[in-house]
């Protein structure tokens, strides 16, 4: 049972735009150590044990009422309780300890020493080191322990997700889980209200060094927003747990096709009343991709190959401040800026055939991105009021502004089969996108006793997206493509969640209500003609769960949730983006949200967790490639039908020996796509599987070897296409000194260069086979160091649920 007293509900964020360069780190709420039950867990050498699980069980009922984990110094804190209890402490590589305690109020528990599990190996005694399995699961949630794995060395948050078990990131930066539907991204429990390229930009600016854990919820409760039909990914950042002055810095260099360099710098000053933090990071270097396709359209064949080089660099900076004059009040303010800026280039060669064998001509196209700039400001303020230890109110407001613009020159040149020039055109595009997102939130939580929990809240958001697109052909403005697109979305949401526990049974029910009004206007740049579209919806999103604790090591739970995915802003934008004259992308302003209904049965037995689920997605939308004219293809996002999935996930972790930690994820799925749009009707069915495994091997001299691999079988795509099998293997060597303050790692990702995105599909007169791979294989050397005064005073470390929106 998650610790409710220390859980942080969404609180939010208000902001005024800051013109100075600023940044942000999240600071956790503080808990006064003198008003809690606290102690310290030590090893045989009297050193603090990090990430030991501490559980408080009421007697004689034997009900788990509180749980937490120790910090890097071995300290833990639990809310105050009175009565007879059993204190249980577990951590990998050490013997479990249990002790009966009597509590009458705030208590300081004497130091607790754990004995290591030891084995004999050819006359050498190997003692288990501090570690945690990379992947664990409980109550249908999956926890990926980034800070305790090689993922902390991988660069940025987008790369962390790409290499996380059960998470997929395609070549466009789109993030998905194995289940149907989209994925909502949260950071410390607060929803990231960015989409598409804007979301990828934000995640690329977040250093992997900052991430503590990733929590995946396939059936989140009502305190989460209604979005995320496939589930929710919550990125939990590391928190500051010390008073005084503290500095952390890390630097890495990587290379394969291009040289890359990453640096992070964070500084904080903490007192018992207030905390101030500053940070900065950058990621420099080019990123390369190669992709192409072979298609047969109306009997004629085209073969296309593209080399894509992204030369943009990422910079991020921020400042945050929190003030807590007493236990009842806390104020938090944060401001960040993220910048992705630089040129880019694609070179495409397309061979055009008459029929399938006679080469007719060759099209050579180049996209020269003279300028690309993505600038994001985020500002927030929130206030928390706790009149009683069992009651909390949270009020917040936030504002995010995103400014995206680019200038691209695109020469298209036609050549004969003998490479003689035929004709050439010069295209020019200049998209400019401005997005403003405003949000106001109020949340309430109340737990009158250990058996009951009440959550409630309201939220309102306003989204404005103003986009202009200028397109020229041979210096003249193309009036058919140049236009202005304005999008506005207003949301009003309210939720309530109630949980009741007695003995070994826990029941929870919640409901989220949403009213959404959207308005969009498409206007030509050369005249006053415009098209408008207005829509209003009122939707309900319930969730239910019931769990039963069979024994100390086994638990079963049944969960249901209804959720949705809203179209991305860029998918609503009807602008046309050309790869070349024959292939382009176009938005669709008439997209509808897709709705999912999911039911899951979860069972945990010791180190093994099983999740069996069924998911149905109505009005689902996806990017689909269709025929346009005689020899052109257009990729557009459309609502195209219904999708169903049956899935079984298995998660297993075990300390095989004191020198070997093993974790594995496996999934079996069966997809059913029923396409029914315009005049096209067809069903596609296909099974698929997924497997990942991570091995942590503890070598002499304190060196850790980590070997991690992932495999995805052939699987049905969102429409008629089939994705081919793919996978990769990563290897990392790392060593830490000075109680973890200094760390050096050598990492090689995708060592066999097998991570690809190949697919094929047939639809009417179109038969297409595509392929592609990026710069997934690289060698990285990373060094990190932390220094400063460390006097432990307070901690609020909750890895289950933080700051619910």
Short mmCIF file of N, CA, C and O in Angstrom, two decimals, residues 641-749:
data_model
loop_
_atom_site.label_atom_id
_atom_site.label_comp_id
_atom_site.label_asym_id
_atom_site.label_seq_id
_atom_site.Cartn_x
_atom_site.Cartn_y
_atom_site.Cartn_z
N UNK A 641 -10.98 3.66 -37.81
CA UNK A 641 -11.71 2.46 -37.43
C UNK A 641 -11.59 2.09 -35.98
O UNK A 641 -11.47 2.94 -35.10
N UNK A 642 -11.58 0.79 -35.73
CA UNK A 642 -11.51 0.25 -34.37
C UNK A 642 -10.31 -0.68 -34.26
O UNK A 642 -9.90 -1.33 -35.22
N UNK A 643 -9.78 -0.74 -33.05
CA UNK A 643 -8.61 -1.59 -32.80
C UNK A 643 -8.84 -2.34 -31.49
O UNK A 643 -9.33 -1.77 -30.51
N UNK A 644 -8.45 -3.61 -31.46
CA UNK A 644 -8.58 -4.42 -30.25
C UNK A 644 -7.27 -5.15 -29.99
O UNK A 644 -6.51 -5.44 -30.92
N UNK A 645 -7.04 -5.44 -28.72
CA UNK A 645 -5.79 -6.11 -28.35
C UNK A 645 -6.00 -6.96 -27.10
O UNK A 645 -6.66 -6.55 -26.14
N UNK A 646 -5.44 -8.15 -27.15
CA UNK A 646 -5.32 -9.01 -25.96
C UNK A 646 -3.83 -9.15 -25.67
O UNK A 646 -3.05 -9.45 -26.58
N UNK A 647 -3.43 -8.93 -24.44
CA UNK A 647 -2.01 -8.96 -24.11
C UNK A 647 -1.72 -9.63 -22.78
O UNK A 647 -2.55 -9.64 -21.88
N UNK A 648 -0.54 -10.22 -22.70
CA UNK A 648 -0.05 -10.81 -21.46
C UNK A 648 1.38 -10.35 -21.25
O UNK A 648 2.26 -10.63 -22.08
N UNK A 649 1.61 -9.62 -20.16
CA UNK A 649 2.95 -9.15 -19.80
C UNK A 649 3.46 -9.93 -18.60
O UNK A 649 2.71 -10.20 -17.66
N UNK A 650 4.73 -10.27 -18.62
CA UNK A 650 5.38 -10.94 -17.49
C UNK A 650 6.65 -10.18 -17.13
O UNK A 650 7.43 -9.83 -18.01
N UNK A 651 6.83 -9.92 -15.85
CA UNK A 651 8.02 -9.22 -15.35
C UNK A 651 8.65 -10.06 -14.25
O UNK A 651 7.96 -10.47 -13.31
N UNK A 652 9.94 -10.31 -14.39
CA UNK A 652 10.63 -11.18 -13.43
C UNK A 652 11.97 -10.57 -13.08
O UNK A 652 12.69 -10.07 -13.95
N UNK A 653 12.30 -10.57 -11.81
CA UNK A 653 13.61 -10.10 -11.36
C UNK A 653 14.11 -11.01 -10.24
O UNK A 653 13.32 -11.46 -9.41
N UNK A 654 15.41 -11.27 -10.26
CA UNK A 654 15.96 -12.17 -9.25
C UNK A 654 17.44 -11.89 -9.04
O UNK A 654 18.17 -11.64 -10.01
N UNK A 655 17.86 -11.95 -7.81
CA UNK A 655 19.29 -11.92 -7.49
C UNK A 655 19.78 -13.35 -7.62
O UNK A 655 19.69 -14.16 -6.71
N UNK A 656 20.29 -13.70 -8.81
CA UNK A 656 20.71 -15.07 -9.09
C UNK A 656 21.86 -15.47 -8.17
O UNK A 656 21.91 -16.60 -7.68
N UNK A 657 22.79 -14.56 -7.95
CA UNK A 657 23.90 -14.76 -7.02
C UNK A 657 24.28 -13.39 -6.47
O UNK A 657 23.78 -12.37 -6.92
N UNK A 658 25.14 -13.38 -5.49
CA UNK A 658 25.50 -12.09 -4.91
C UNK A 658 26.20 -11.20 -5.92
O UNK A 658 26.25 -9.98 -5.76
N UNK A 659 26.72 -11.78 -7.01
CA UNK A 659 27.42 -10.99 -8.03
C UNK A 659 26.62 -10.83 -9.30
O UNK A 659 27.10 -10.27 -10.29
N UNK A 660 25.34 -11.28 -9.31
CA UNK A 660 24.56 -11.27 -10.54
C UNK A 660 23.10 -10.94 -10.24
O UNK A 660 22.42 -11.67 -9.54
N UNK A 661 22.64 -9.80 -10.81
CA UNK A 661 21.24 -9.40 -10.72
C UNK A 661 20.62 -9.51 -12.11
O UNK A 661 21.17 -9.01 -13.08
N UNK A 662 19.44 -10.15 -12.18
CA UNK A 662 18.80 -10.41 -13.47
C UNK A 662 17.37 -9.89 -13.46
O UNK A 662 16.63 -10.08 -12.49
N UNK A 663 16.98 -9.19 -14.54
CA UNK A 663 15.60 -8.72 -14.73
C UNK A 663 15.17 -9.04 -16.15
O UNK A 663 15.97 -8.96 -17.08
N UNK A 664 13.89 -9.38 -16.32
CA UNK A 664 13.37 -9.70 -17.65
C UNK A 664 11.92 -9.26 -17.77
O UNK A 664 11.16 -9.32 -16.81
N UNK A 665 11.57 -8.78 -18.96
CA UNK A 665 10.20 -8.46 -19.33
C UNK A 665 9.84 -9.25 -20.58
O UNK A 665 10.65 -9.34 -21.50
N UNK A 666 8.62 -9.79 -20.61
CA UNK A 666 8.17 -10.50 -21.81
C UNK A 666 6.70 -10.17 -22.03
O UNK A 666 5.94 -9.96 -21.08
N UNK A 667 6.30 -10.10 -23.28
CA UNK A 667 4.91 -9.81 -23.60
C UNK A 667 4.45 -10.58 -24.82
O UNK A 667 5.19 -10.74 -25.80
N UNK A 668 3.22 -11.08 -24.76
CA UNK A 668 2.56 -11.74 -25.89
C UNK A 668 1.30 -10.94 -26.21
O UNK A 668 0.50 -10.66 -25.31
N UNK A 669 1.09 -10.60 -27.49
CA UNK A 669 -0.02 -9.74 -27.87
C UNK A 669 -0.70 -10.26 -29.14
O UNK A 669 -0.06 -10.88 -29.99
N UNK A 670 -1.99 -9.95 -29.22
CA UNK A 670 -2.73 -10.25 -30.44
C UNK A 670 -3.53 -9.01 -30.83
O UNK A 670 -4.37 -8.54 -30.06
N UNK A 671 -3.23 -8.44 -32.00
CA UNK A 671 -3.85 -7.21 -32.47
C UNK A 671 -4.93 -7.52 -33.50
O UNK A 671 -4.78 -8.42 -34.32
N UNK A 672 -5.99 -6.73 -33.47
CA UNK A 672 -7.07 -6.81 -34.47
C UNK A 672 -7.39 -5.39 -34.90
O UNK A 672 -7.95 -4.61 -34.12
N UNK A 673 -7.03 -5.04 -36.12
CA UNK A 673 -7.31 -3.72 -36.68
C UNK A 673 -8.48 -3.83 -37.67
O UNK A 673 -8.40 -4.59 -38.63
N UNK A 674 -9.54 -3.08 -37.42
CA UNK A 674 -10.69 -3.06 -38.32
C UNK A 674 -10.77 -1.68 -38.94
O UNK A 674 -11.29 -0.73 -38.34
N UNK A 675 -10.24 -1.55 -40.16
CA UNK A 675 -10.23 -0.27 -40.85
C UNK A 675 -11.57 -0.05 -41.55
O UNK A 675 -12.07 -0.93 -42.26
N UNK A 676 -12.17 1.13 -41.29
CA UNK A 676 -13.46 1.46 -41.88
C UNK A 676 -13.54 2.98 -42.02
O UNK A 676 -13.98 3.68 -41.12
N UNK A 677 -13.04 3.49 -43.13
CA UNK A 677 -13.06 4.93 -43.37
C UNK A 677 -13.19 5.18 -44.86
O UNK A 677 -12.72 4.39 -45.68
N UNK A 678 -13.85 6.29 -45.19
CA UNK A 678 -14.10 6.64 -46.59
C UNK A 678 -14.70 5.42 -47.30
O UNK A 678 -15.73 4.91 -46.89
N UNK A 679 -14.04 4.91 -48.34
CA UNK A 679 -14.59 3.73 -49.04
C UNK A 679 -13.79 2.47 -48.74
O UNK A 679 -14.04 1.43 -49.36
N UNK A 680 -12.87 2.56 -47.77
CA UNK A 680 -11.98 1.42 -47.52
C UNK A 680 -12.43 0.66 -46.27
O UNK A 680 -12.62 1.25 -45.20
N UNK A 681 -12.59 -0.66 -46.41
CA UNK A 681 -12.94 -1.53 -45.30
C UNK A 681 -12.08 -2.78 -45.36
O UNK A 681 -12.03 -3.45 -46.39
N UNK A 682 -11.41 -3.09 -44.25
CA UNK A 682 -10.57 -4.29 -44.23
C UNK A 682 -10.19 -4.59 -42.79
O UNK A 682 -10.14 -3.69 -41.95
N UNK A 683 -9.92 -5.87 -42.50
CA UNK A 683 -9.49 -6.29 -41.17
C UNK A 683 -8.07 -6.85 -41.25
O UNK A 683 -7.74 -7.59 -42.19
N UNK A 684 -7.26 -6.50 -40.26
CA UNK A 684 -5.89 -7.00 -40.16
C UNK A 684 -5.70 -7.60 -38.76
O UNK A 684 -6.02 -6.96 -37.76
N UNK A 685 -5.17 -8.82 -38.71
CA UNK A 685 -4.96 -9.50 -37.44
C UNK A 685 -3.55 -10.08 -37.42
O UNK A 685 -3.09 -10.61 -38.42
N UNK A 686 -2.91 -9.98 -36.26
CA UNK A 686 -1.54 -10.51 -36.20
C UNK A 686 -1.10 -10.64 -34.74
O UNK A 686 -1.30 -9.73 -33.94
N UNK A 687 -0.47 -11.77 -34.39
CA UNK A 687 0.15 -11.88 -33.06
C UNK A 687 1.53 -11.24 -33.07
O UNK A 687 2.14 -11.04 -34.12
N UNK A 688 2.04 -10.95 -31.90
CA UNK A 688 3.40 -10.41 -31.78
C UNK A 688 3.92 -10.69 -30.38
O UNK A 688 3.16 -11.10 -29.48
N UNK A 689 5.22 -10.46 -30.18
CA UNK A 689 5.81 -10.67 -28.86
C UNK A 689 6.93 -9.66 -28.63
O UNK A 689 7.45 -9.06 -29.57
N UNK A 690 7.26 -9.50 -27.38
CA UNK A 690 8.32 -8.59 -26.98
C UNK A 690 9.11 -9.25 -25.86
O UNK A 690 8.56 -9.95 -25.01
N UNK A 691 10.44 -9.03 -25.85
CA UNK A 691 11.29 -9.60 -24.82
C UNK A 691 12.44 -8.64 -24.53
O UNK A 691 13.06 -8.12 -25.45
N UNK A 692 12.69 -8.42 -23.26
CA UNK A 692 13.87 -7.65 -22.86
C UNK A 692 14.48 -8.30 -21.63
O UNK A 692 13.79 -8.93 -20.83
N UNK A 693 15.79 -8.16 -21.49
CA UNK A 693 16.49 -8.73 -20.35
C UNK A 693 17.67 -7.83 -19.99
O UNK A 693 18.33 -7.27 -20.87
N UNK A 694 17.93 -7.70 -18.71
CA UNK A 694 19.05 -6.90 -18.21
C UNK A 694 19.82 -7.72 -17.19
O UNK A 694 19.24 -8.31 -16.28
N UNK A 695 21.14 -7.76 -17.35
CA UNK A 695 22.02 -8.45 -16.43
C UNK A 695 22.99 -7.45 -15.82
O UNK A 695 23.69 -6.74 -16.55
N UNK A 696 23.02 -7.39 -14.49
CA UNK A 696 24.01 -6.58 -13.78
C UNK A 696 24.99 -7.54 -13.11
O UNK A 696 24.59 -8.34 -12.25
N UNK A 697 26.24 -7.47 -13.52
CA UNK A 697 27.27 -8.39 -13.01
C UNK A 697 28.31 -7.58 -12.26
O UNK A 697 28.89 -6.64 -12.82
N UNK A 698 28.53 -7.91 -10.99
CA UNK A 698 29.42 -7.15 -10.13
C UNK A 698 30.82 -7.78 -10.17
O UNK A 698 31.04 -8.87 -9.65
N UNK A 699 31.73 -7.07 -10.79
CA UNK A 699 33.09 -7.55 -10.99
C UNK A 699 33.99 -7.09 -9.85
O UNK A 699 33.60 -6.23 -9.03
N UNK A 700 35.20 -7.62 -9.77
CA UNK A 700 36.14 -7.13 -8.75
C UNK A 700 36.45 -5.65 -8.91
O UNK A 700 36.19 -5.04 -9.95
N UNK A 701 37.02 -5.06 -7.87
CA UNK A 701 37.43 -3.65 -7.85
C UNK A 701 36.25 -2.70 -7.94
O UNK A 701 36.39 -1.55 -8.35
N UNK A 702 35.04 -3.18 -7.57
CA UNK A 702 33.88 -2.31 -7.55
C UNK A 702 33.33 -1.96 -8.91
O UNK A 702 32.55 -1.01 -9.03
N UNK A 703 33.69 -2.69 -9.95
CA UNK A 703 33.22 -2.42 -11.31
C UNK A 703 31.94 -3.21 -11.57
O UNK A 703 31.82 -4.37 -11.20
N UNK A 704 30.96 -2.55 -12.21
CA UNK A 704 29.71 -3.19 -12.58
C UNK A 704 29.61 -3.31 -14.10
O UNK A 704 29.82 -2.33 -14.81
N UNK A 705 29.30 -4.50 -14.58
CA UNK A 705 29.07 -4.75 -16.00
C UNK A 705 27.57 -4.94 -16.20
O UNK A 705 26.95 -5.78 -15.54
N UNK A 706 26.97 -4.16 -17.10
CA UNK A 706 25.56 -4.28 -17.40
C UNK A 706 25.37 -4.61 -18.87
O UNK A 706 25.91 -3.92 -19.76
N UNK A 707 24.62 -5.67 -19.13
CA UNK A 707 24.30 -6.10 -20.49
C UNK A 707 22.79 -6.14 -20.62
O UNK A 707 22.11 -6.83 -19.86
N UNK A 708 22.25 -5.36 -21.55
CA UNK A 708 20.81 -5.24 -21.71
C UNK A 708 20.43 -5.44 -23.17
O UNK A 708 21.10 -4.92 -24.07
N UNK A 709 19.35 -6.18 -23.41
CA UNK A 709 18.90 -6.43 -24.78
C UNK A 709 17.39 -6.35 -24.89
O UNK A 709 16.66 -6.61 -23.93
N UNK A 710 16.91 -5.97 -26.09
CA UNK A 710 15.48 -5.87 -26.37
C UNK A 710 15.19 -6.49 -27.73
O UNK A 710 16.00 -6.37 -28.66
N UNK A 711 14.03 -7.13 -27.85
CA UNK A 711 13.62 -7.74 -29.12
C UNK A 711 12.12 -7.53 -29.31
O UNK A 711 11.32 -7.80 -28.41
N UNK A 712 11.75 -7.00 -30.49
CA UNK A 712 10.35 -6.86 -30.89
C UNK A 712 10.13 -7.73 -32.13
O UNK A 712 10.84 -7.60 -33.13
N UNK A 713 9.14 -8.58 -32.08
CA UNK A 713 8.85 -9.45 -33.22
C UNK A 713 8.12 -8.67 -34.31
O UNK A 713 7.76 -7.50 -34.14
N UNK A 714 7.88 -9.33 -35.43
CA UNK A 714 7.03 -8.74 -36.47
C UNK A 714 5.66 -8.45 -35.86
O UNK A 714 5.10 -9.26 -35.12
N UNK A 715 5.10 -7.26 -36.19
CA UNK A 715 3.87 -6.85 -35.53
C UNK A 715 3.04 -5.97 -36.46
O UNK A 715 3.57 -5.32 -37.36
N UNK A 716 1.73 -5.96 -36.20
CA UNK A 716 0.82 -5.14 -37.00
C UNK A 716 0.98 -3.67 -36.62
O UNK A 716 1.04 -3.32 -35.44
N UNK A 717 1.06 -2.80 -37.61
CA UNK A 717 1.15 -1.37 -37.35
C UNK A 717 -0.21 -0.77 -37.10
O UNK A 717 -1.22 -1.47 -36.92
N UNK A 718 -0.28 0.57 -37.12
CA UNK A 718 -1.53 1.24 -36.82
C UNK A 718 -2.59 1.06 -37.88
O UNK A 718 -3.78 1.15 -37.58
N UNK A 719 -2.18 0.80 -39.14
CA UNK A 719 -3.18 0.63 -40.20
C UNK A 719 -2.91 -0.68 -40.93
O UNK A 719 -2.93 -1.75 -40.32
N UNK A 720 -2.60 -0.60 -42.22
CA UNK A 720 -2.39 -1.82 -43.00
C UNK A 720 -0.93 -2.28 -43.01
O UNK A 720 -0.62 -3.37 -43.46
N UNK A 721 -0.01 -1.45 -42.52
CA UNK A 721 1.42 -1.80 -42.61
C UNK A 721 1.80 -2.80 -41.52
O UNK A 721 1.17 -2.88 -40.46
N UNK A 722 2.86 -3.56 -41.79
CA UNK A 722 3.40 -4.54 -40.85
C UNK A 722 4.85 -4.15 -40.55
O UNK A 722 5.66 -3.96 -41.47
N UNK A 723 5.17 -3.99 -39.26
CA UNK A 723 6.53 -3.66 -38.86
C UNK A 723 7.35 -4.93 -38.72
O UNK A 723 6.89 -5.91 -38.10
N UNK A 724 8.54 -4.94 -39.29
CA UNK A 724 9.40 -6.11 -39.20
C UNK A 724 10.07 -6.18 -37.82
O UNK A 724 10.09 -5.20 -37.07
N UNK A 725 10.62 -7.32 -37.50
CA UNK A 725 11.25 -7.52 -36.20
C UNK A 725 12.50 -6.65 -36.07
O UNK A 725 13.17 -6.33 -37.05
N UNK A 726 12.79 -6.27 -34.84
CA UNK A 726 13.95 -5.43 -34.59
C UNK A 726 14.40 -5.66 -33.14
O UNK A 726 13.69 -6.27 -32.34
N UNK A 727 15.58 -5.18 -32.82
CA UNK A 727 16.10 -5.32 -31.46
C UNK A 727 17.48 -4.73 -31.35
O UNK A 727 18.06 -4.26 -32.34
N UNK A 728 18.03 -4.73 -30.15
CA UNK A 728 19.37 -4.17 -29.94
C UNK A 728 19.93 -4.68 -28.62
O UNK A 728 19.20 -5.18 -27.76
N UNK A 729 21.24 -4.53 -28.48
CA UNK A 729 21.96 -4.93 -27.26
C UNK A 729 22.86 -3.78 -26.83
O UNK A 729 23.57 -3.20 -27.66
N UNK A 730 22.83 -3.45 -25.54
CA UNK A 730 23.68 -2.40 -24.97
C UNK A 730 24.61 -3.01 -23.93
O UNK A 730 24.24 -3.97 -23.22
N UNK A 731 25.83 -2.47 -23.80
CA UNK A 731 26.80 -2.93 -22.82
C UNK A 731 27.39 -1.72 -22.10
O UNK A 731 27.74 -0.72 -22.75
N UNK A 732 27.48 -1.80 -20.78
CA UNK A 732 27.99 -0.67 -19.99
C UNK A 732 28.92 -1.19 -18.90
O UNK A 732 28.63 -2.20 -18.24
N UNK A 733 30.04 -0.48 -18.70
CA UNK A 733 30.95 -0.71 -17.57
C UNK A 733 30.97 0.57 -16.74
O UNK A 733 31.16 1.67 -17.29
N UNK A 734 30.77 0.46 -15.43
CA UNK A 734 30.78 1.66 -14.60
C UNK A 734 31.36 1.36 -13.22
O UNK A 734 31.35 0.21 -12.75
N UNK A 735 31.85 2.40 -12.59
CA UNK A 735 32.42 2.29 -11.25
C UNK A 735 32.16 3.60 -10.51
O UNK A 735 32.22 4.68 -11.09
N UNK A 736 31.85 3.47 -9.22
CA UNK A 736 31.59 4.64 -8.38
C UNK A 736 32.59 4.69 -7.23
O UNK A 736 33.08 3.66 -6.75
N UNK A 737 32.88 5.93 -6.79
CA UNK A 737 33.76 6.16 -5.65
C UNK A 737 33.10 7.15 -4.69
O UNK A 737 32.12 7.81 -5.03
N UNK A 738 33.66 7.26 -3.50
CA UNK A 738 33.25 8.26 -2.51
C UNK A 738 31.74 8.21 -2.27
O UNK A 738 31.03 9.21 -2.41
N UNK A 739 31.26 7.03 -1.86
CA UNK A 739 29.85 6.85 -1.53
C UNK A 739 28.92 7.26 -2.67
O UNK A 739 27.84 7.82 -2.46
N UNK A 740 29.34 6.99 -3.89
CA UNK A 740 28.51 7.29 -5.04
C UNK A 740 28.61 8.70 -5.57
O UNK A 740 27.96 9.05 -6.55
N UNK A 741 29.45 9.53 -4.95
CA UNK A 741 29.57 10.92 -5.41
C UNK A 741 30.29 11.03 -6.75
O UNK A 741 30.06 11.95 -7.52
N UNK A 742 31.16 10.09 -7.04
CA UNK A 742 31.93 10.12 -8.28
C UNK A 742 31.61 8.85 -9.07
O UNK A 742 31.57 7.76 -8.51
N UNK A 743 31.36 9.01 -10.38
CA UNK A 743 31.00 7.85 -11.20
C UNK A 743 31.63 8.00 -12.58
O UNK A 743 31.61 9.08 -13.18
N UNK A 744 32.18 6.89 -13.08
CA UNK A 744 32.76 6.84 -14.41
C UNK A 744 32.15 5.66 -15.15
O UNK A 744 32.07 4.55 -14.59
N UNK A 745 31.69 5.89 -16.38
CA UNK A 745 31.07 4.80 -17.13
C UNK A 745 31.52 4.82 -18.58
O UNK A 745 31.81 5.88 -19.14
N UNK A 746 31.58 3.64 -19.18
CA UNK A 746 31.86 3.46 -20.59
C UNK A 746 30.72 2.63 -21.17
O UNK A 746 30.51 1.49 -20.77
N UNK A 747 29.97 3.22 -22.11
CA UNK A 747 28.74 2.62 -22.61
C UNK A 747 28.78 2.50 -24.12
O UNK A 747 29.22 3.43 -24.81
N UNK A 748 28.33 1.35 -24.63
CA UNK A 748 28.14 1.19 -26.06
C UNK A 748 26.71 0.71 -26.30
O UNK A 748 26.29 -0.32 -25.78
N UNK A 749 25.94 1.48 -27.08
CA UNK A 749 24.56 1.14 -27.36
C UNK A 749 24.44 0.47 -28.73
O UNK A 749 25.20 0.76 -29.64
#
